[in-house]
Coordinates of C-alpha atoms in Angstrom, one line a residue:
X262 CA -12.5 -8.8 6.0
X263 CA -11.9 -12.5 6.6
X264 CA -15.7 -13.1 6.2
X265 CA -15.6 -10.9 2.9
X266 CA -12.4 -13.0 1.8
X267 CA -14.4 -16.2 2.4
X268 CA -17.5 -15.0 0.6
X269 CA -15.6 -13.8 -2.5
X270 CA -13.7 -17.0 -2.7
X271 CA -17.0 -19.1 -2.4
X272 CA -18.8 -16.9 -4.8
X273 CA -16.5 -17.1 -7.7
X274 CA -15.6 -20.6 -6.9
X275 CA -19.4 -21.7 -7.5
X276 CA -19.7 -19.6 -10.5
X277 CA -16.5 -20.6 -12.4
X278 CA -14.7 -23.1 -10.1
X279 CA -12.8 -24.7 -13.0
X280 CA -11.0 -21.3 -13.8
X281 CA -11.2 -19.4 -10.5
X282 CA -9.9 -22.2 -8.4
X283 CA -7.3 -23.6 -10.8
X284 CA -3.8 -23.6 -9.0
X285 CA -2.4 -21.5 -11.7
X286 CA -5.1 -18.8 -11.3
X287 CA -4.5 -19.0 -7.6
X288 CA -0.6 -18.7 -8.0
X289 CA -1.2 -15.9 -10.2
X290 CA -3.2 -14.1 -7.7
X291 CA -0.6 -14.3 -5.0
X292 CA 1.9 -13.1 -7.7
X293 CA -0.1 -10.1 -8.6
X294 CA -1.0 -8.9 -5.1
X295 CA 2.4 -8.0 -3.4
X296 CA 3.2 -4.8 -5.4
X297 CA -0.4 -3.6 -4.5
X298 CA -0.2 -4.8 -0.9
X299 CA 3.0 -3.1 -0.1
X300 CA 1.9 0.2 -1.6
X301 CA -1.4 -0.2 0.4
X302 CA 0.5 -1.0 3.6
X303 CA 2.6 2.4 3.0
X304 CA -0.5 4.3 2.2
X305 CA -2.1 3.1 5.6
X306 CA 1.0 4.2 7.5
X307 CA 0.6 7.8 5.9
X308 CA -3.1 7.8 6.9
X309 CA -2.3 6.8 10.4
X310 CA -0.5 10.3 10.9
X311 CA -3.7 11.8 9.6
X312 CA -2.0 12.5 6.2
X313 CA -1.7 10.6 2.9
X314 CA 1.0 9.9 0.3
X315 CA -0.2 10.3 -3.2
X316 CA 3.3 10.0 -4.7
X317 CA 3.9 6.1 -3.6
X318 CA 3.1 4.8 -7.2
X319 CA 5.5 7.4 -8.7
X320 CA 8.3 6.4 -6.1
X321 CA 7.8 2.9 -7.0
X322 CA 8.2 3.5 -10.8
X323 CA 11.2 5.8 -10.1
X324 CA 12.7 3.1 -8.2
X325 CA 12.3 0.5 -11.0
X326 CA 13.3 2.9 -13.8
X327 CA 16.6 3.6 -11.7
X328 CA 17.4 -0.1 -11.3
X329 CA 16.5 -0.9 -14.9
X330 CA 18.4 1.8 -16.3
X331 CA 21.6 1.3 -14.3
X332 CA 21.6 -2.3 -14.8
X333 CA 21.0 -2.2 -18.6
X334 CA 23.8 0.5 -18.9
X335 CA 26.4 -1.8 -17.0
X336 CA 25.2 -5.2 -18.7
X337 CA 25.6 -3.5 -22.4
X338 CA 29.4 -3.4 -21.6
X339 CA 29.8 -6.4 -19.3
X340 CA 26.6 -8.7 -18.2
X341 CA 28.7 -10.6 -15.6
X342 CA 29.8 -7.2 -14.0
X343 CA 26.2 -6.1 -13.9
X344 CA 25.1 -9.2 -12.1
X345 CA 28.1 -8.5 -9.7
X346 CA 27.1 -5.2 -9.0
X347 CA 23.4 -6.0 -8.5
X348 CA 23.1 -5.7 -5.0
X349 CA 24.5 -2.2 -5.3
X350 CA 22.4 -1.4 -8.0
X351 CA 19.2 -2.5 -6.0
X352 CA 20.4 -0.7 -3.0
X353 CA 20.6 2.5 -5.3
X354 CA 16.9 2.0 -6.2
X355 CA 16.1 1.8 -2.6
X356 CA 17.9 5.1 -1.8
X357 CA 15.9 6.8 -4.6
X358 CA 12.9 5.7 -3.0
X359 CA 13.9 6.7 0.4
X360 CA 14.9 10.3 -1.0
X361 CA 11.6 10.6 -2.6
X362 CA 10.1 10.1 0.9
X363 CA 12.6 12.6 2.4
X364 CA 11.5 15.3 -0.2
X365 CA 7.7 14.4 1.0
X366 CA 8.8 14.7 4.8
X367 CA 10.6 18.0 4.3
X368 CA 7.7 19.6 2.5
X369 CA 5.1 18.3 5.2
X370 CA 6.9 18.6 8.3
X371 CA 9.2 21.3 7.8
X372 CA 7.5 23.6 5.3
X373 CA 4.1 22.8 6.5
X374 CA 2.3 22.0 3.5
X375 CA -0.7 19.9 3.5
X376 CA 0.1 16.2 2.8
X377 CA -2.3 15.7 0.0
X378 CA -0.9 18.8 -1.6
X379 CA 2.7 18.1 -1.0
X380 CA 2.4 14.6 -2.4
X381 CA 0.1 15.5 -5.1
X382 CA 3.0 18.0 -6.3
X383 CA 5.8 15.4 -5.8
X384 CA 3.9 12.7 -7.6
X385 CA 3.6 15.1 -10.5
X386 CA 7.3 15.9 -10.2
X387 CA 8.4 12.2 -9.9
X388 CA 6.3 11.2 -12.9
X389 CA 7.6 14.1 -15.0
X390 CA 11.3 13.2 -14.2
X391 CA 10.5 9.7 -15.1
X392 CA 8.8 10.7 -18.4
X393 CA 11.9 12.8 -19.3
X394 CA 14.2 10.2 -18.1
X395 CA 12.7 7.3 -20.3
X396 CA 11.4 9.6 -23.1
X397 CA 8.0 8.0 -22.4
X398 CA 9.0 4.5 -23.5
X399 CA 9.4 1.2 -21.5
X400 CA 12.5 0.1 -20.3
X401 CA 13.6 -3.5 -20.2
X402 CA 16.3 -5.4 -18.2
X403 CA 16.5 -6.3 -14.4
X404 CA 19.1 -8.1 -12.2
X405 CA 18.9 -11.8 -12.3
X406 CA 18.4 -11.9 -8.5
X407 CA 15.1 -10.0 -9.0
X408 CA 13.9 -12.2 -12.0
X409 CA 14.6 -15.5 -9.9
X410 CA 12.6 -13.8 -7.0
X411 CA 9.8 -13.2 -9.4
X412 CA 9.7 -16.8 -10.8
X413 CA 10.5 -19.1 -7.7
X414 CA 8.3 -20.7 -5.3
X415 CA 8.2 -22.2 -2.0
X416 CA 6.0 -25.3 -1.6
X417 CA 4.0 -23.7 -4.5
X418 CA 3.7 -20.4 -2.9
X419 CA 5.4 -17.6 -5.0
X420 CA 8.4 -15.9 -3.4
X421 CA 6.9 -12.4 -4.0
X422 CA 3.9 -13.2 -1.9
X423 CA 6.1 -14.5 0.8
X424 CA 8.2 -11.2 0.7
X425 CA 4.9 -9.3 1.1
X426 CA 3.8 -11.1 4.1
X427 CA 7.3 -10.5 5.8
X428 CA 7.2 -6.8 5.1
X429 CA 3.6 -6.8 6.4
X430 CA 4.7 -8.6 9.5
X431 CA 7.6 -6.4 10.1
X432 CA 5.6 -3.2 9.5
X433 CA 2.9 -4.6 11.9
X434 CA 5.5 -5.4 14.5
X435 CA 7.0 -2.0 14.2
X436 CA 3.6 -0.3 14.9
X437 CA 2.6 -2.4 17.6
X438 CA 5.9 -3.1 19.5
X439 CA 8.1 -0.1 19.1
X440 CA 7.8 3.5 20.5
X441 CA 8.1 4.9 17.0
X442 CA 5.0 2.9 16.1
X443 CA 3.3 4.1 19.2
X444 CA 4.4 7.7 18.5
X445 CA 2.8 7.4 14.8
X446 CA -0.6 6.3 16.3
X447 CA -0.8 9.0 18.8
X448 CA 0.2 11.6 16.4
X449 CA -2.7 10.7 14.2
X450 CA -5.1 10.1 17.0
X451 CA -4.5 13.4 18.9
X452 CA -1.8 15.9 17.9
X453 CA -2.2 17.9 21.1
X454 CA -2.0 14.8 23.4
X455 CA 0.9 13.8 21.3
X456 CA 2.7 17.0 21.9
X457 CA 2.0 17.0 25.7
X458 CA 3.5 13.6 25.8
X459 CA 6.8 14.5 24.6
X460 CA 6.4 13.4 21.2
X461 CA 8.2 15.6 18.4
X462 CA 5.5 15.8 15.5
X463 CA 8.1 16.6 13.0
X464 CA 10.4 13.7 13.9
X465 CA 7.5 11.3 13.7
X466 CA 6.3 12.8 10.3
X467 CA 9.9 12.6 9.0
X468 CA 10.1 8.9 10.1
X469 CA 6.9 8.0 8.9
X470 CA 7.2 9.5 5.3
X471 CA 10.7 8.1 5.2
X472 CA 9.4 4.6 5.8
X473 CA 6.5 5.0 3.1
X474 CA 9.3 6.0 0.6
X475 CA 11.3 2.8 1.4
X476 CA 8.1 0.7 1.2
X477 CA 7.5 2.5 -2.2
X478 CA 11.0 1.4 -3.5
X479 CA 10.2 -2.2 -2.0
X480 CA 7.1 -2.0 -4.1
X481 CA 9.1 -0.8 -7.2
X482 CA 11.5 -3.9 -6.8
X483 CA 8.6 -6.2 -6.7
X484 CA 7.2 -4.6 -9.8
X485 CA 10.6 -5.1 -11.7
X486 CA 10.8 -8.9 -10.3
X487 CA 7.2 -9.7 -11.4
X488 CA 7.8 -8.3 -15.0
X489 CA 11.5 -7.2 -15.8
X490 CA 10.2 -3.9 -17.4
X491 CA 9.9 -0.3 -16.1
X492 CA 7.9 2.8 -17.3
X493 CA 6.7 6.1 -15.9
X494 CA 3.0 5.3 -16.3
X495 CA 3.0 2.0 -15.0
X496 CA 0.0 1.4 -12.3
X497 CA -1.7 4.6 -13.3
X498 CA -4.8 3.3 -11.4
X499 CA -2.7 2.1 -8.4
X500 CA -3.0 5.4 -6.5
X501 CA -6.8 5.3 -5.9
X502 CA -6.8 1.5 -5.6
X503 CA -4.2 1.6 -2.8
X504 CA -6.5 4.3 -0.9
X505 CA -9.4 2.1 -1.2
X506 CA -7.3 -1.0 0.1
X507 CA -6.3 1.0 3.1
X508 CA -9.8 2.1 4.1
X509 CA -11.4 -1.0 3.2
X510 CA -8.7 -2.7 5.5
X511 CA -9.9 -0.5 8.5
X512 CA -7.4 2.3 8.4
X513 CA -9.0 5.7 9.9
X514 CA -8.6 8.3 7.1
X515 CA -8.6 11.0 9.9
X516 CA -5.6 9.2 11.6
X517 CA -5.1 7.2 14.7
X518 CA -6.0 3.7 13.8
X519 CA -4.9 1.1 11.1
X520 CA -4.1 -2.5 11.2
X521 CA -1.4 -4.2 8.7
X522 CA -3.6 -7.4 8.9
X523 CA -6.6 -5.9 7.8
X524 CA -4.9 -4.2 5.0
X525 CA -3.3 -7.3 3.8
X526 CA -6.7 -9.1 3.9
X527 CA -8.2 -6.2 2.0
X528 CA -5.6 -6.7 -0.5
X529 CA -6.5 -10.2 -1.0
X530 CA -10.2 -9.5 -1.2
X531 CA -9.9 -7.1 -4.1
X532 CA -7.4 -9.4 -5.7
X533 CA -10.0 -12.4 -5.5
X534 CA -12.7 -10.1 -6.9
X535 CA -10.5 -8.9 -9.9
X536 CA -9.5 -12.5 -10.6
X537 CA -13.0 -13.6 -10.2
X538 CA -14.3 -10.8 -12.7
X539 CA -11.6 -12.0 -15.1
X540 CA -12.7 -15.5 -14.8
X541 CA -16.4 -14.3 -15.6
X542 CA -15.1 -12.2 -18.6
X543 CA -16.4 -8.9 -17.1
X544 CA -14.8 -5.6 -17.9
X545 CA -12.4 -3.5 -15.8
X546 CA -15.0 -0.8 -15.6
X547 CA -17.5 -3.4 -13.7
X548 CA -14.7 -4.1 -11.5
X549 CA -14.2 -0.5 -10.6
X550 CA -17.8 -0.5 -9.8
X551 CA -17.5 -3.5 -7.6
X552 CA -14.7 -1.8 -5.7
X553 CA -16.9 1.2 -4.7
X554 CA -19.8 -0.9 -3.8
X555 CA -17.5 -3.1 -1.4
X556 CA -15.9 0.0 0.0
X557 CA -19.4 1.7 0.7
X558 CA -20.7 -1.5 2.2
X559 CA -17.7 -1.9 4.5
X560 CA -18.0 1.7 5.8
X561 CA -21.8 1.7 6.3
X562 CA -21.5 -1.6 8.1
X563 CA -18.5 0.3 10.3
X564 CA -20.7 3.3 11.1
X565 CA -23.7 1.1 12.0
X566 CA -21.5 -0.9 14.4
X567 CA -19.9 2.3 16.0
X568 CA -23.4 3.9 16.5
X569 CA -24.8 0.7 18.1
X570 CA -21.7 0.6 20.3
X571 CA -22.3 4.2 21.3
X572 CA -25.8 3.6 22.4
X573 CA -24.6 0.9 24.8
X574 CA -22.3 3.2 26.5
X575 CA -24.3 4.2 29.4
X576 CA -21.8 6.7 30.8
X577 CA -21.9 10.2 29.1
X578 CA -18.2 11.0 29.8
X579 CA -17.3 7.5 28.2
X580 CA -19.5 8.1 25.4
X581 CA -17.8 11.6 25.0
X582 CA -14.5 9.8 24.8
X583 CA -15.8 7.2 22.4
X584 CA -17.0 9.9 20.0
X585 CA -13.8 11.7 20.2
X586 CA -12.0 8.5 19.2
X587 CA -13.7 8.3 16.0
X588 CA -13.8 12.1 15.1
X589 CA -11.6 13.8 12.7
X590 CA -8.1 14.7 13.7
X591 CA -8.7 18.5 13.7
X592 CA -11.9 18.0 15.8
X593 CA -10.0 15.7 18.4
X594 CA -7.3 18.5 18.7

């Protein structure tokens, strides 16, 4: 990912350095990437368990709509009171996201519905509620604290990007340093081994989808901070994009392996490519083609690397373990 990032920056820098390497354009890339990046980190968490969360963008929009609606309603009567209540309004939006994650967790863990079907259903449900709520129109208004977050910088680095990095660091630390993070990885790597290790699958899934709902709400707040508007159809293309970023960042779709660092780098790579295509005045459709080409190239490279490594393993038993590590979750089970 680091190599891809360097290649992308160098390529567009050579072609349109006057536009692409402009400090304002670089700042714009750092402002645009956090909301996508947080959603991609959440998607990687869901994939880590062998599942998926298609409702993340809907949860983010639901959070933004909740905060914008409540804030605007209070500000219509007393703007100063709306600012005083801003922390509580933001907390309400976060709780909405966690509640959305709780519904996903219940359907997946307790009822036993496949994650792709459960989250597809909740995505439709959350989107439908949001459309009925807003009447299909765009809402305007956000607490000043969010607007300030969206416009402030630290040493020319946008605060939104700093928040994204902090969230990624915390999630990475959670995965690598806590028993819960280890349980998530073992759950996705081998369900049977997790069971015999004393790990409660239901608890892990509940914790995972509550966390993805929480991250979805954070993404909604970042969306509102970047542009103080909210709508039910914002980021319609984000669902597929965050899946691409998660896989591109090294997440195993079958579960068991993911790196937050890889997801962050993949987010930056695709943001650089998108900005580079814009500087070259290429269309969004051509950018979509580039996304697919990059993803295929990385997956092909990864498969070639794995096959070469397997051929270097002389011991049959060790090779069998290596193959199992990269097999789908159901086969490993």
